[in-house]
PDB file of C-alpha atoms in Angstrom:
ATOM      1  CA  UNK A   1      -4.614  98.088 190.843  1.00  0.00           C
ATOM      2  CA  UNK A   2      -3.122 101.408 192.052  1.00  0.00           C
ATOM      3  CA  UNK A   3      -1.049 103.387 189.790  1.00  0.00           C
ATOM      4  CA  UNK A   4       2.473 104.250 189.912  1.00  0.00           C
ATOM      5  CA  UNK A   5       1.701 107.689 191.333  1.00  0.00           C
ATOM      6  CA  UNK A   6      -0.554 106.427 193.755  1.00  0.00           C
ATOM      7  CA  UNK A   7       1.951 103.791 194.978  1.00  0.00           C
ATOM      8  CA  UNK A   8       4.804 106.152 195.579  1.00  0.00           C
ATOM      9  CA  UNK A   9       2.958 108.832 196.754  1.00  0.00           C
ATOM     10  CA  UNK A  10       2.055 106.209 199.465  1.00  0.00           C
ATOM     11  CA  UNK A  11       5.454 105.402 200.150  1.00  0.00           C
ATOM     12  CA  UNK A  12       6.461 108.722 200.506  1.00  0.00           C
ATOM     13  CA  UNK A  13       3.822 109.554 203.047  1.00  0.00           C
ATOM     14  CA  UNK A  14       4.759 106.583 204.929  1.00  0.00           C
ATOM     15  CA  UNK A  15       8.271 107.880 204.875  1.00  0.00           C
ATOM     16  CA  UNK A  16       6.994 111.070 205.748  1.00  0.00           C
ATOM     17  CA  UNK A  17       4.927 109.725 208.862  1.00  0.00           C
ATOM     18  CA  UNK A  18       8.111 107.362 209.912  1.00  0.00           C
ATOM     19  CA  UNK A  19      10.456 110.483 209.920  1.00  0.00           C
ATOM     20  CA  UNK A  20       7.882 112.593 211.942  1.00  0.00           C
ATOM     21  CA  UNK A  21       7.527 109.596 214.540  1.00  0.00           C
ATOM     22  CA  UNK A  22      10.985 109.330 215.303  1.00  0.00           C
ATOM     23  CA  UNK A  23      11.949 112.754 215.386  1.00  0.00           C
ATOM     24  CA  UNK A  24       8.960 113.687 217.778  1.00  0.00           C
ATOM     25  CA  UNK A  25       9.926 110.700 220.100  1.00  0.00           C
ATOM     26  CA  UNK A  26      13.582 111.507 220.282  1.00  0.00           C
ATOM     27  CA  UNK A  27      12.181 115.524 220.784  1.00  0.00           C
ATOM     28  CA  UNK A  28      10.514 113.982 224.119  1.00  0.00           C
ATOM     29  CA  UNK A  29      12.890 111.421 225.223  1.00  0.00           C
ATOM     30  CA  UNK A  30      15.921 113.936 224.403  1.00  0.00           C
ATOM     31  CA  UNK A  31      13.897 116.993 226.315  1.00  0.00           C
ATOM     32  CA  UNK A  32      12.939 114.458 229.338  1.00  0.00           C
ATOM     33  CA  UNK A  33      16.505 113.512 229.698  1.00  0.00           C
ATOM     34  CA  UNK A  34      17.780 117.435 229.872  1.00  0.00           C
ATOM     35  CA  UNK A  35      14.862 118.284 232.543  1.00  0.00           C
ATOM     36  CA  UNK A  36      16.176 115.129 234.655  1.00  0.00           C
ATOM     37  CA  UNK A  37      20.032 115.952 234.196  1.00  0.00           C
ATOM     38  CA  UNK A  38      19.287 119.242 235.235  1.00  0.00           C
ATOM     39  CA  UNK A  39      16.894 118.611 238.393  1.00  0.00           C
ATOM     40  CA  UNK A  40      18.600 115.932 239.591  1.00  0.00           C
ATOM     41  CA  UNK A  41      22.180 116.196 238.704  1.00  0.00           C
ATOM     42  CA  UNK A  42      22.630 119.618 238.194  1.00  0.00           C
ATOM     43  CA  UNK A  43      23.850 119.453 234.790  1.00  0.00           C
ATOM     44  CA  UNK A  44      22.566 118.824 231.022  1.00  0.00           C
ATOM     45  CA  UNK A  45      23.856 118.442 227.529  1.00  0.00           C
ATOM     46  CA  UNK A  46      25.319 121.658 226.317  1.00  0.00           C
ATOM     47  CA  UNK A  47      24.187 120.546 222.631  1.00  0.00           C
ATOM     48  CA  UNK A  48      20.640 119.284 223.837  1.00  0.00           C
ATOM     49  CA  UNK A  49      18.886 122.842 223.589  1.00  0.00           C
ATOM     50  CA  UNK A  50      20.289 123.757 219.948  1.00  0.00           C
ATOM     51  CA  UNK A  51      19.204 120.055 218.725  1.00  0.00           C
ATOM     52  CA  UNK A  52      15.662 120.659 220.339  1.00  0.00           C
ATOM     53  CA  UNK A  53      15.392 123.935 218.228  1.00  0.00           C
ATOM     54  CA  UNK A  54      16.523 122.241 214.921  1.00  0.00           C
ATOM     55  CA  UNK A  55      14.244 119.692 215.701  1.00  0.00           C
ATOM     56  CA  UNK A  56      11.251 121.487 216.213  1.00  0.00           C
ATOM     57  CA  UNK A  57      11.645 123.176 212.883  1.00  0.00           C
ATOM     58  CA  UNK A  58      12.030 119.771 211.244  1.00  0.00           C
ATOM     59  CA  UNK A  59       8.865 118.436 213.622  1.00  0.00           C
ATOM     60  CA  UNK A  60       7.121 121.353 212.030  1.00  0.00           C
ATOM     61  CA  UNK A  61       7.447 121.091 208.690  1.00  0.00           C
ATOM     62  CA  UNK A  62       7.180 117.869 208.305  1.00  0.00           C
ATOM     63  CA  UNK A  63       3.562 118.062 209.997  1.00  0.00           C
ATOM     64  CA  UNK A  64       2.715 120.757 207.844  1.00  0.00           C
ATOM     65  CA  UNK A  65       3.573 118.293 204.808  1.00  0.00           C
ATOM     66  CA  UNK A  66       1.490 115.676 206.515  1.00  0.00           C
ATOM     67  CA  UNK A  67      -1.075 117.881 206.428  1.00  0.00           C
ATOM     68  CA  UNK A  68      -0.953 119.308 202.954  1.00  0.00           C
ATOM     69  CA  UNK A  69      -0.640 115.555 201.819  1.00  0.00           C
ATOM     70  CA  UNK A  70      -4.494 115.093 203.472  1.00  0.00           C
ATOM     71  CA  UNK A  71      -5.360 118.582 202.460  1.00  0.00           C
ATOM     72  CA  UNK A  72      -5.883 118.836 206.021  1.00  0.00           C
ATOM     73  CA  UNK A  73      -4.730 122.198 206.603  1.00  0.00           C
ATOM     74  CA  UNK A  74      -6.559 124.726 208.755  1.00  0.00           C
ATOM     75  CA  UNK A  75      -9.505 126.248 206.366  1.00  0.00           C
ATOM     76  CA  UNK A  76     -11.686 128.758 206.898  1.00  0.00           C
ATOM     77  CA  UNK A  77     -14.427 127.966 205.067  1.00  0.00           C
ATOM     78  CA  UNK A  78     -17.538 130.091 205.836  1.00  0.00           C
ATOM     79  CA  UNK A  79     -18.707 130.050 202.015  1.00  0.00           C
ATOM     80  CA  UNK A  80     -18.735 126.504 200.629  1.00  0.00           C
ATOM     81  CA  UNK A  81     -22.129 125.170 202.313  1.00  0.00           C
ATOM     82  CA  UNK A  82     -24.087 127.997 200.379  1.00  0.00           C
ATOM     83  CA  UNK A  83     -22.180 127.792 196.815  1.00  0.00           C
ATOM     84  CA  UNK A  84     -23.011 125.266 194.265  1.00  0.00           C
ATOM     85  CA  UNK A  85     -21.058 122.740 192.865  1.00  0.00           C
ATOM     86  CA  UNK A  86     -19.698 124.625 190.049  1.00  0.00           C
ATOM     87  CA  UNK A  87     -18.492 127.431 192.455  1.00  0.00           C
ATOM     88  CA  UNK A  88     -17.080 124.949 194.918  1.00  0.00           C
ATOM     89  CA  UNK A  89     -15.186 123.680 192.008  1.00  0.00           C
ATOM     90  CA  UNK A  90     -14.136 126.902 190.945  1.00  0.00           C
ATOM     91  CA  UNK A  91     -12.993 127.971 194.680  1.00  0.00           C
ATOM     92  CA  UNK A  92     -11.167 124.961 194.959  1.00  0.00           C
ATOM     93  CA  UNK A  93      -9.465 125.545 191.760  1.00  0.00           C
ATOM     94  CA  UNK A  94      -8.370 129.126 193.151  1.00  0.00           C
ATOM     95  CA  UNK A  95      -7.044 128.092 196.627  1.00  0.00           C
ATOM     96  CA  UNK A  96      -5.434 124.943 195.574  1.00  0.00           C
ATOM     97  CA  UNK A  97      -3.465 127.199 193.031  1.00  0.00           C
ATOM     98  CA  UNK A  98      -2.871 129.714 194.902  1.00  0.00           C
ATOM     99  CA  UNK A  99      -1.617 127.807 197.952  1.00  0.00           C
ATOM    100  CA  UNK A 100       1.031 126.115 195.203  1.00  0.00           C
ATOM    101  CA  UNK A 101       2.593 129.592 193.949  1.00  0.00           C
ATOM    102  CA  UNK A 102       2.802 130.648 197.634  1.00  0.00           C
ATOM    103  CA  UNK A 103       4.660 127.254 198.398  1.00  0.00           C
ATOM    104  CA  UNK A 104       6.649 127.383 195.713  1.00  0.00           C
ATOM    105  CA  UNK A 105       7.556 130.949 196.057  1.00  0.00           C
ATOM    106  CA  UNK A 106       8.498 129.833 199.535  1.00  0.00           C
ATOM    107  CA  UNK A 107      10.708 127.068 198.187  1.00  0.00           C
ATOM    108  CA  UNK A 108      12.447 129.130 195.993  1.00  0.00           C
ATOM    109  CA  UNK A 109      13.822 131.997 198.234  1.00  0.00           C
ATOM    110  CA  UNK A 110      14.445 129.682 201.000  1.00  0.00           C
ATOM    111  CA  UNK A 111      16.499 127.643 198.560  1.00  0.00           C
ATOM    112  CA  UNK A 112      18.769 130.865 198.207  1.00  0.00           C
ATOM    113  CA  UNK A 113      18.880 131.151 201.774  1.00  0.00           C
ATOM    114  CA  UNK A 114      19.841 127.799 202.472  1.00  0.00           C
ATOM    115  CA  UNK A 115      22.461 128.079 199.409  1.00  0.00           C
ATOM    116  CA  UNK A 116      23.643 131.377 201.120  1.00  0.00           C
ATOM    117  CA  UNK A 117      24.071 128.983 204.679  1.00  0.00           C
ATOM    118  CA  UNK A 118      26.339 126.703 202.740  1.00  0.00           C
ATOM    119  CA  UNK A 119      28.084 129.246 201.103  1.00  0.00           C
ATOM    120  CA  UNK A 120      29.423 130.555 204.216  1.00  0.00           C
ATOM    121  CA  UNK A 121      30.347 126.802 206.008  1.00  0.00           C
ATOM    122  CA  UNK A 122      28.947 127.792 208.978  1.00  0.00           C
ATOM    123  CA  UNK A 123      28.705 125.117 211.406  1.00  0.00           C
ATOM    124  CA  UNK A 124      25.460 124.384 213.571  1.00  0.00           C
ATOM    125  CA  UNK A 125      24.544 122.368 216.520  1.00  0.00           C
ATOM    126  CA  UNK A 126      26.709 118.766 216.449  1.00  0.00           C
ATOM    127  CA  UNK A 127      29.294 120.045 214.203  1.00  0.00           C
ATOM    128  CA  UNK A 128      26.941 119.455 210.868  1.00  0.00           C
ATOM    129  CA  UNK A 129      26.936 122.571 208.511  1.00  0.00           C
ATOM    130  CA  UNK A 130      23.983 124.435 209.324  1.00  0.00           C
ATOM    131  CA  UNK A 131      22.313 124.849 205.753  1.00  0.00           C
ATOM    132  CA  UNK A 132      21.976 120.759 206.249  1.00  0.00           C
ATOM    133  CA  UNK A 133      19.286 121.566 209.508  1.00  0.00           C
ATOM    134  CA  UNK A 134      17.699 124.457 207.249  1.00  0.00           C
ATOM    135  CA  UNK A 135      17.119 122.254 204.035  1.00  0.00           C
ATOM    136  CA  UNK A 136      13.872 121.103 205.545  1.00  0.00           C
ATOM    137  CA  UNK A 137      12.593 124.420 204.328  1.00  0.00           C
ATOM    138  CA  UNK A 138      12.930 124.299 200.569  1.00  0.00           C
ATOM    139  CA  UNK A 139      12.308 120.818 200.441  1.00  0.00           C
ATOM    140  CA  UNK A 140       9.264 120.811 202.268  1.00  0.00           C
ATOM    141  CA  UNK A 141       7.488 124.076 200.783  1.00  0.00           C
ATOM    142  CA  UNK A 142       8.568 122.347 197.360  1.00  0.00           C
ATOM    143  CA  UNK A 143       6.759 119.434 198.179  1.00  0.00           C
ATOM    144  CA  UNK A 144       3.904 121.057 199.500  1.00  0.00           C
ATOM    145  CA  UNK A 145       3.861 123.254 196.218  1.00  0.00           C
ATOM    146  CA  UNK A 146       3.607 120.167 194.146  1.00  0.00           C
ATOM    147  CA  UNK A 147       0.934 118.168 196.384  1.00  0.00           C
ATOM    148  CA  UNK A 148      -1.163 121.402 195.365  1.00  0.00           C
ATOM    149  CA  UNK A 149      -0.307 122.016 192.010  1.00  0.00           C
ATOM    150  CA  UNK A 150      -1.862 118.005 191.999  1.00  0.00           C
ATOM    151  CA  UNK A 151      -4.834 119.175 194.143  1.00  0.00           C
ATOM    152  CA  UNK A 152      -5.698 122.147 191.559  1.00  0.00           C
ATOM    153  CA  UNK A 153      -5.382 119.523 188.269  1.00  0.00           C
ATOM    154  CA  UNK A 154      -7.620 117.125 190.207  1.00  0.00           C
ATOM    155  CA  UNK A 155     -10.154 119.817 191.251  1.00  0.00           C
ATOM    156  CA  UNK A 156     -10.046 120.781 187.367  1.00  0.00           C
ATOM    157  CA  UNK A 157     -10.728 117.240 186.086  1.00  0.00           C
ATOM    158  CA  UNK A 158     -13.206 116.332 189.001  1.00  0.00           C
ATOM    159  CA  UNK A 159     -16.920 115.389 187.945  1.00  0.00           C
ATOM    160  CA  UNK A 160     -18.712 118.634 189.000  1.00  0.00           C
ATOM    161  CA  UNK A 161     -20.465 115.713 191.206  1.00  0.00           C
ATOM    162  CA  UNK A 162     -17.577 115.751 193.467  1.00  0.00           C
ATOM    163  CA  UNK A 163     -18.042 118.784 194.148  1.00  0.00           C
ATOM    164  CA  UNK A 164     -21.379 118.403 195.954  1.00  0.00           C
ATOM    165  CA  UNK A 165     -19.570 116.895 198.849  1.00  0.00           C
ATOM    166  CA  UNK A 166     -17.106 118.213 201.188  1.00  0.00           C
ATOM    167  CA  UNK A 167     -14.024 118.163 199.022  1.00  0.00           C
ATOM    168  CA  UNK A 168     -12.033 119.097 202.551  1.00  0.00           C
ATOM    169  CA  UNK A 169     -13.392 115.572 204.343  1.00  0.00           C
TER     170      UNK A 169
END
């Protein structure tokens, strides 16, 4: 039976995936419908362009946490097939941890950024307050932050047998 964790960590990916689906398909249908308006009818939707930007942050982020939820981030990895287990472990242990601070380091000052944003009531592109299209960035760092803080406590309480695999299959 799947723990608690496991469960809503599922759910939350699923969530994440659902999100990501609808934004991208709304990116194309809403970017389709400008490129018609303006070929055909000489027009468009003044808002269209701003959304498309907000939306390709969001589109963005959210793949990155897709990918951090996987660990299937872009890695160089020239080292791995000639270290042993215990240094695969180790090197693990390092980039996992590292990759967390950096995230939530991230988090943090965008947090202050975003906080600055809604400080100032400064509307964005429909009329909603623009720190509400920037929150993606704290709360997507922070997430990715945590997913590796997890990744660095698993690589610590792996079996050292783990390690003889690919741990980034």
């Amino acid at each position: 039976m799947p723990s608690q964790t496991t469960h809503w960590s599922h759910r939350l990916g699923q969530l994440e995936d659902l999100i990501l689906a609808l934004l991208l398909g709304s990116m194309i249908l809403l970017a389709c419908t400008q490129i018609l308006l303006r070929n055909g009818f000489d027009s468009g939707l003044t808002w269209a362009d701003p959304l498309l930007r907000v939306m390709v942050l969001w589109v963005g982020l959210l793949g990155a946490l897709a990918a951090s939820r996987g660990n299937r981030h872009i890695v160089i990895d020239v080292l791995s097939p000639f270290m042993g287990a215990s240094k695969k472990r180790i090197a693990a242990i390092i980039s996992h941890s590292f990759t967390a601070v950096v995230c939530a380091a991230i988090a943090w000052f965008a947090s202050f950024f975003v906080y600055s944003e809604y400080e100032t009531g400064i509307e964005g592109v429909l009329g909603l307050p623009i720190w509400t299209l920037e929150s993606i960035i704290p709360f997507s760092f922070a997430l990715m932050a945590l997913r590796y803080a997890s990744m660095t406590i698993e690589a610590i309480r792996a079996p050292l047998a783990d390690f003889n695999n690919d741990m980034h299959a």
